[in-house]
Coordinates of C-alpha atoms in Angstrom, one line a residue:
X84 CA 47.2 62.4 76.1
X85 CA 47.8 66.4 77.4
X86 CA 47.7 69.1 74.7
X87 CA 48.8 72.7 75.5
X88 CA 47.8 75.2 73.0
X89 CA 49.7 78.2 72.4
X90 CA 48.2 80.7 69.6
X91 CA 46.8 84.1 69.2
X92 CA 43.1 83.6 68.9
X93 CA 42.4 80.2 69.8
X94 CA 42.6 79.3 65.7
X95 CA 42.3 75.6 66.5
X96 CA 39.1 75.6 69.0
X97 CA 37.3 72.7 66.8
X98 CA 40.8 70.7 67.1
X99 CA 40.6 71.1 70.9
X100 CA 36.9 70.1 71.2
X101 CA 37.4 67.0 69.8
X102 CA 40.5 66.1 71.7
X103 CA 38.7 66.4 75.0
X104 CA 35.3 64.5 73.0
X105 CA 38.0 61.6 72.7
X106 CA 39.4 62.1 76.2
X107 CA 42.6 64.0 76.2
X108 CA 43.6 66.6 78.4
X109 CA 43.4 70.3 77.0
X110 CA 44.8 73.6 78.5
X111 CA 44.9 76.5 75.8
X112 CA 47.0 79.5 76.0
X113 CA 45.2 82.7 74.2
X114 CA 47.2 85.8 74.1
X115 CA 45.0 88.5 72.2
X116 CA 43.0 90.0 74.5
X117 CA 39.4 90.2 72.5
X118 CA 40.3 86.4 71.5
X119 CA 40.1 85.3 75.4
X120 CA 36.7 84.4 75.5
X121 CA 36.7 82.3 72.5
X122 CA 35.6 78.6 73.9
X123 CA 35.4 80.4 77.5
X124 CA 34.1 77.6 79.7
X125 CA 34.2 75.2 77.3
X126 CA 38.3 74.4 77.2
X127 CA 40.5 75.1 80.1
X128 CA 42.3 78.1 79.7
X129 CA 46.2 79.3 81.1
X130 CA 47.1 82.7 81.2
X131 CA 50.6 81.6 81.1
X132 CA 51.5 78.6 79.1
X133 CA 55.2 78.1 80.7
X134 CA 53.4 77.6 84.0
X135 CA 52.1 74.4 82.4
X136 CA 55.4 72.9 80.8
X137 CA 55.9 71.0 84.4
X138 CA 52.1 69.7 83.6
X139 CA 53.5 68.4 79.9
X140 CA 56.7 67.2 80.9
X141 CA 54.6 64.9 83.7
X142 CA 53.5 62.8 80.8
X143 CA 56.8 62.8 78.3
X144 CA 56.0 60.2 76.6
X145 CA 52.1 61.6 76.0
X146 CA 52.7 65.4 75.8
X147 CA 52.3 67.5 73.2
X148 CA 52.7 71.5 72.2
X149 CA 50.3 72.8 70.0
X150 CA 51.7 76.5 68.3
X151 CA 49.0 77.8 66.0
X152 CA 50.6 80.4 64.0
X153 CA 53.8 81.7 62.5
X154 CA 54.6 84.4 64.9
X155 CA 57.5 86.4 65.1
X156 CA 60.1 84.3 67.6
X157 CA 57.6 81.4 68.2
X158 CA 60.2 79.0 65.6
X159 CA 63.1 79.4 67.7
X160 CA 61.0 78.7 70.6
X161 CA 59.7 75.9 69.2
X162 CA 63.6 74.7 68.4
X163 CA 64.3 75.3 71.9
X164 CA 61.4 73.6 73.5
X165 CA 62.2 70.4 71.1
X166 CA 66.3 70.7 72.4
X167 CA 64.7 70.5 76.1
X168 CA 63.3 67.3 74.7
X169 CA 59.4 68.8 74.3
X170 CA 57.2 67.2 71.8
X171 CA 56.3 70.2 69.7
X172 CA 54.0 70.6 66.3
X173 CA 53.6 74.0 64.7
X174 CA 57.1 74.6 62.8
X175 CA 60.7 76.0 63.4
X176 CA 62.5 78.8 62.7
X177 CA 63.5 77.9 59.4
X178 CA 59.6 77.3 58.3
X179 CA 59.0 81.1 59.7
X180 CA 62.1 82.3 57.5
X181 CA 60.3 80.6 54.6
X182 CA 57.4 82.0 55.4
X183 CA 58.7 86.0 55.9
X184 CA 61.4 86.3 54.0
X185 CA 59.7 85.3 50.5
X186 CA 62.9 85.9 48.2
X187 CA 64.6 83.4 50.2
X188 CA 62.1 80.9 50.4
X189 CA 61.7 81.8 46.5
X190 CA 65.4 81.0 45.9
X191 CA 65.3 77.7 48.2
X192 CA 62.7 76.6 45.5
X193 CA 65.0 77.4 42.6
X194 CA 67.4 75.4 44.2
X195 CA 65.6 72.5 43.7
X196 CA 64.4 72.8 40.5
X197 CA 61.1 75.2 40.4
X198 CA 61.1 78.4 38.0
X199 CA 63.0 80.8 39.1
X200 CA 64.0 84.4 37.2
X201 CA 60.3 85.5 37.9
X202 CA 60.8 88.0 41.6
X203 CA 63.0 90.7 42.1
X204 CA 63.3 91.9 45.9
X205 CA 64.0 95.6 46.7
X206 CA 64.6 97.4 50.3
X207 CA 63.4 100.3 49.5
X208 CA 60.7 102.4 47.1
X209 CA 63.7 104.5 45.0
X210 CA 65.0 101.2 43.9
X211 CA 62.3 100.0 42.7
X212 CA 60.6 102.5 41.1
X213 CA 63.4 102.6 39.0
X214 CA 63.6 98.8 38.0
X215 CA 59.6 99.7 37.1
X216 CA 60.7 102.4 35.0
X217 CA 63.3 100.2 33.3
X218 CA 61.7 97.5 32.8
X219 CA 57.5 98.3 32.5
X220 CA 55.7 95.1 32.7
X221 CA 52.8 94.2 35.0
X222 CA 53.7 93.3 38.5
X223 CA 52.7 91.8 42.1
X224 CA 53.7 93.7 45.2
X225 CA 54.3 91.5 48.7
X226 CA 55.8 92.6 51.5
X227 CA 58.0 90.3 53.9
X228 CA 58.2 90.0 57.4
X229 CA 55.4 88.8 60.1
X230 CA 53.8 92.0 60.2
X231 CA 52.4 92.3 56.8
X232 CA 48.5 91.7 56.7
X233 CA 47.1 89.9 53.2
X234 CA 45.5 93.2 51.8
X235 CA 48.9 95.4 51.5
X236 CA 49.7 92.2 48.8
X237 CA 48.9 94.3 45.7
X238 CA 48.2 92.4 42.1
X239 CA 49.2 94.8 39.0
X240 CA 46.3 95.7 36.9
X241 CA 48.5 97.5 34.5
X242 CA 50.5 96.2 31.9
X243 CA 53.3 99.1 32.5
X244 CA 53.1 98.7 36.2
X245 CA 52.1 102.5 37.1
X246 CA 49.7 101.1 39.3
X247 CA 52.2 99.5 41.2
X248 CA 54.3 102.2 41.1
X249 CA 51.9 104.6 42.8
X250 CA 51.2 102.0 45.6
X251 CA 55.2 102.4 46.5
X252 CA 54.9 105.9 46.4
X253 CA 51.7 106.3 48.5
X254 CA 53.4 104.5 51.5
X255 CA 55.1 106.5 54.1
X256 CA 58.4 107.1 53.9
X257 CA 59.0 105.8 57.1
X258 CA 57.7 102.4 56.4
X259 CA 60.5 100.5 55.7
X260 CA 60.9 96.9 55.3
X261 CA 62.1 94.5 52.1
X262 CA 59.5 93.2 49.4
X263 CA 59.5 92.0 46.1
X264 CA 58.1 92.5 42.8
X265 CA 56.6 89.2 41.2
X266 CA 55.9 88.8 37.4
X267 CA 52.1 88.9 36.9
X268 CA 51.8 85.2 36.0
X269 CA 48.4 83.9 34.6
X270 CA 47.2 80.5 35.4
X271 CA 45.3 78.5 38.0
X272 CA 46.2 79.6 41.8
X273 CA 46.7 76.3 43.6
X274 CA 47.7 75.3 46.7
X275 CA 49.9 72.1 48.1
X276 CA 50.0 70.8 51.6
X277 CA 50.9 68.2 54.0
X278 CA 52.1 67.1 57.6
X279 CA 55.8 66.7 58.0
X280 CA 56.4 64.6 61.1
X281 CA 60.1 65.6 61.5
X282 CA 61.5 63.0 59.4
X283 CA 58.9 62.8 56.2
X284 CA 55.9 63.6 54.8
X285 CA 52.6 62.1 55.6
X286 CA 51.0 61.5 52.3
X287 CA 48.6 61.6 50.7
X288 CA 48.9 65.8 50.1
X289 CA 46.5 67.9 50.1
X290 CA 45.6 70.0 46.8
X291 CA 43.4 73.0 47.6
X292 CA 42.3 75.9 45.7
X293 CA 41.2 79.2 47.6
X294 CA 38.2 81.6 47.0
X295 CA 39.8 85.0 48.3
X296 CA 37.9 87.9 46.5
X297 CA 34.8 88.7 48.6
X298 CA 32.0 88.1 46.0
X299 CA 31.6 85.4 43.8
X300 CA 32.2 85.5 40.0
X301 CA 35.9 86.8 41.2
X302 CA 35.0 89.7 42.1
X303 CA 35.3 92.4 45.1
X304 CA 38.0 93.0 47.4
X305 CA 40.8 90.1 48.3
X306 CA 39.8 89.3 51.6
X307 CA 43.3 86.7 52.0
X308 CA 40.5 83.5 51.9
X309 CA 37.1 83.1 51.9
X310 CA 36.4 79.2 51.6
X311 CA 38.8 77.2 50.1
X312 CA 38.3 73.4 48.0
X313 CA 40.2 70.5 48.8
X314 CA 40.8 67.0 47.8
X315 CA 43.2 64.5 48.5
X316 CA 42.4 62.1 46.1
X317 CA 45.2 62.2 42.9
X318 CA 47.0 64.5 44.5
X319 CA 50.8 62.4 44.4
X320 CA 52.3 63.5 41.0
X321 CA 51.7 67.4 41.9
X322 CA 53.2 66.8 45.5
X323 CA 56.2 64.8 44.1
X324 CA 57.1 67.8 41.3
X325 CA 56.4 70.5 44.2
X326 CA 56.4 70.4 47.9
X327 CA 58.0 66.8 47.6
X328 CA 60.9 68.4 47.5
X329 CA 61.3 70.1 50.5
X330 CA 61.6 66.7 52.5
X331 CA 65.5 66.9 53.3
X332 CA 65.6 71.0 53.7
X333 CA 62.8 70.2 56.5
X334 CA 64.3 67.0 57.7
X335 CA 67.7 69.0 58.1
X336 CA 66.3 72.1 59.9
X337 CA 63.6 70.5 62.7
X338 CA 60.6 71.1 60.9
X339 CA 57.4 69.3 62.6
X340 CA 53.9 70.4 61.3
X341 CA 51.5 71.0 58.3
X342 CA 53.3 73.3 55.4
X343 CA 51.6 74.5 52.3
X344 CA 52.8 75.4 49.3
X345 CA 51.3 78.1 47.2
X346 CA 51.7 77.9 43.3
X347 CA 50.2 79.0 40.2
X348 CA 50.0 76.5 37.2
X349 CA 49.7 77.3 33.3
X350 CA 51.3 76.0 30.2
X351 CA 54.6 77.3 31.2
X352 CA 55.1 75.2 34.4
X353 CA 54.3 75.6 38.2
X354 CA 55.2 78.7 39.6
X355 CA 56.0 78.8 43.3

């Protein structure tokens, strides 16, 4: 089979060493600049990875397009490169909507039945110092968009939320862009994930749970992950009351790749 690899940082470099240990043909497409000599020698590289759709298309049948990340424009792409009839695994443009726009991805989950009531989204600091001020209650702070790295997510200390308020106001005023404010909800943080193949699921799931501060004990800064744990051994009955339930909205809206669903769990339910 060919692979073409399209990505930031070459993200999936163990992937692409064992394709070519089994025999596949591998081209790789690295567009950060400090990231281009990452497997240097060791995978074939493209500086342009439409130059090698004619190489893809030679093999239709055998082809496939590898998209590491969820990059700002790379859905549609993907969308368009599957219309032109490419075999394509990585996501669409509705899994990077539900991936940066986290209110509406929040409310797609109320739709079918997780808590909802618990994220309030705001455009702007005024607005929502306000609702703080109103209503004083411990809070979570995350940003939507692309273009929002894991450390500007903030995670209320205080029970008023003055510490959240004071991270709105030390932003610039020129900084712009929609976020939300989450209800501090105490429980375990797990994670749900599996490969949807365009039509279904591939089972079983995957239940992980991430290490993301950057000492042990839970303490230091979040550094987004550090290790995580996985199993996918009894993992059915939390997939069928979570990320099961995603299979038609994906089905319905070209969705080919791994998605994960992040949660935390406590007596009161699952939280999304």
């Amino acid at each position: 089979m060919r692979f073409l690899g399209v990505g930031e940082t070459c993200d999936l470099g163990a992937l692409y060493m064992r394709l070519q240990s089994e025999g596949h043909e591998v081209r790789v497409a690295v567009s950060e600049p400090e990231a281009r000599g990452t497997l240097a020698g060791l995978v074939p590289k493209t500086e342009d990875w439409r130059s090698e759709l004619d190489w893809i298309r030679a093999a239709p049948d055998l082809g496939i397009i590898l998209f590491e990340s969820v990059s700002e424009g790379f859905g549609s792409l993907q969308d368009a490169l599957r219309r032109d009839g490419f075999h394509v695994i990585g996501g669409s443009a509705y899994g990077d909507r539900l991936e940066n726009d986290r209110a509406y991805a929040q409310a797609v989950l109320a739709e079918l039945g997780l808590p909802k009531g618990h994220i309030w989204e705001f455009n702007g600091a005024t607005d929502a110092l306000a609702f703080i001020a109103n209503y004083p209650a411990r809070y979570v702070l995350k940003f939507s968009g692309p273009n929002h790295a894991p450390s500007e997510t903030y995670v209320g200390q205080l029970a008023d939320g003055r510490d959240v308020a004071a991270m709105l106001q030390a932003r610039p005023s020129d900084s712009g862009g929609r976020f939300i404010l989450m209800e501090f909800i105490d429980g375990i943080e797990m994670g749900v994930g599996a490969y949807f193949d365009g039509e279904r699921f591939l089972t079983p799931a995957c239940l992980d749970w991430e290490h993301k501060r950057f000492f042990a004990g839970n303490l230091g800064e979040l550094t987004g992950e550090m290790g995580t744990v996985v199993t996918y051994d009894g993992t059915g009955r939390f997939f069928g009351l979570t990320l099961a339930k995603m299979e038609s909205r994906l089905r319905d809206n070209g969705y080919v790749g791994y998605i994960n669903l992040n949660t935390i769990v406590n007596e009161r339910g699952i939280w999304p």
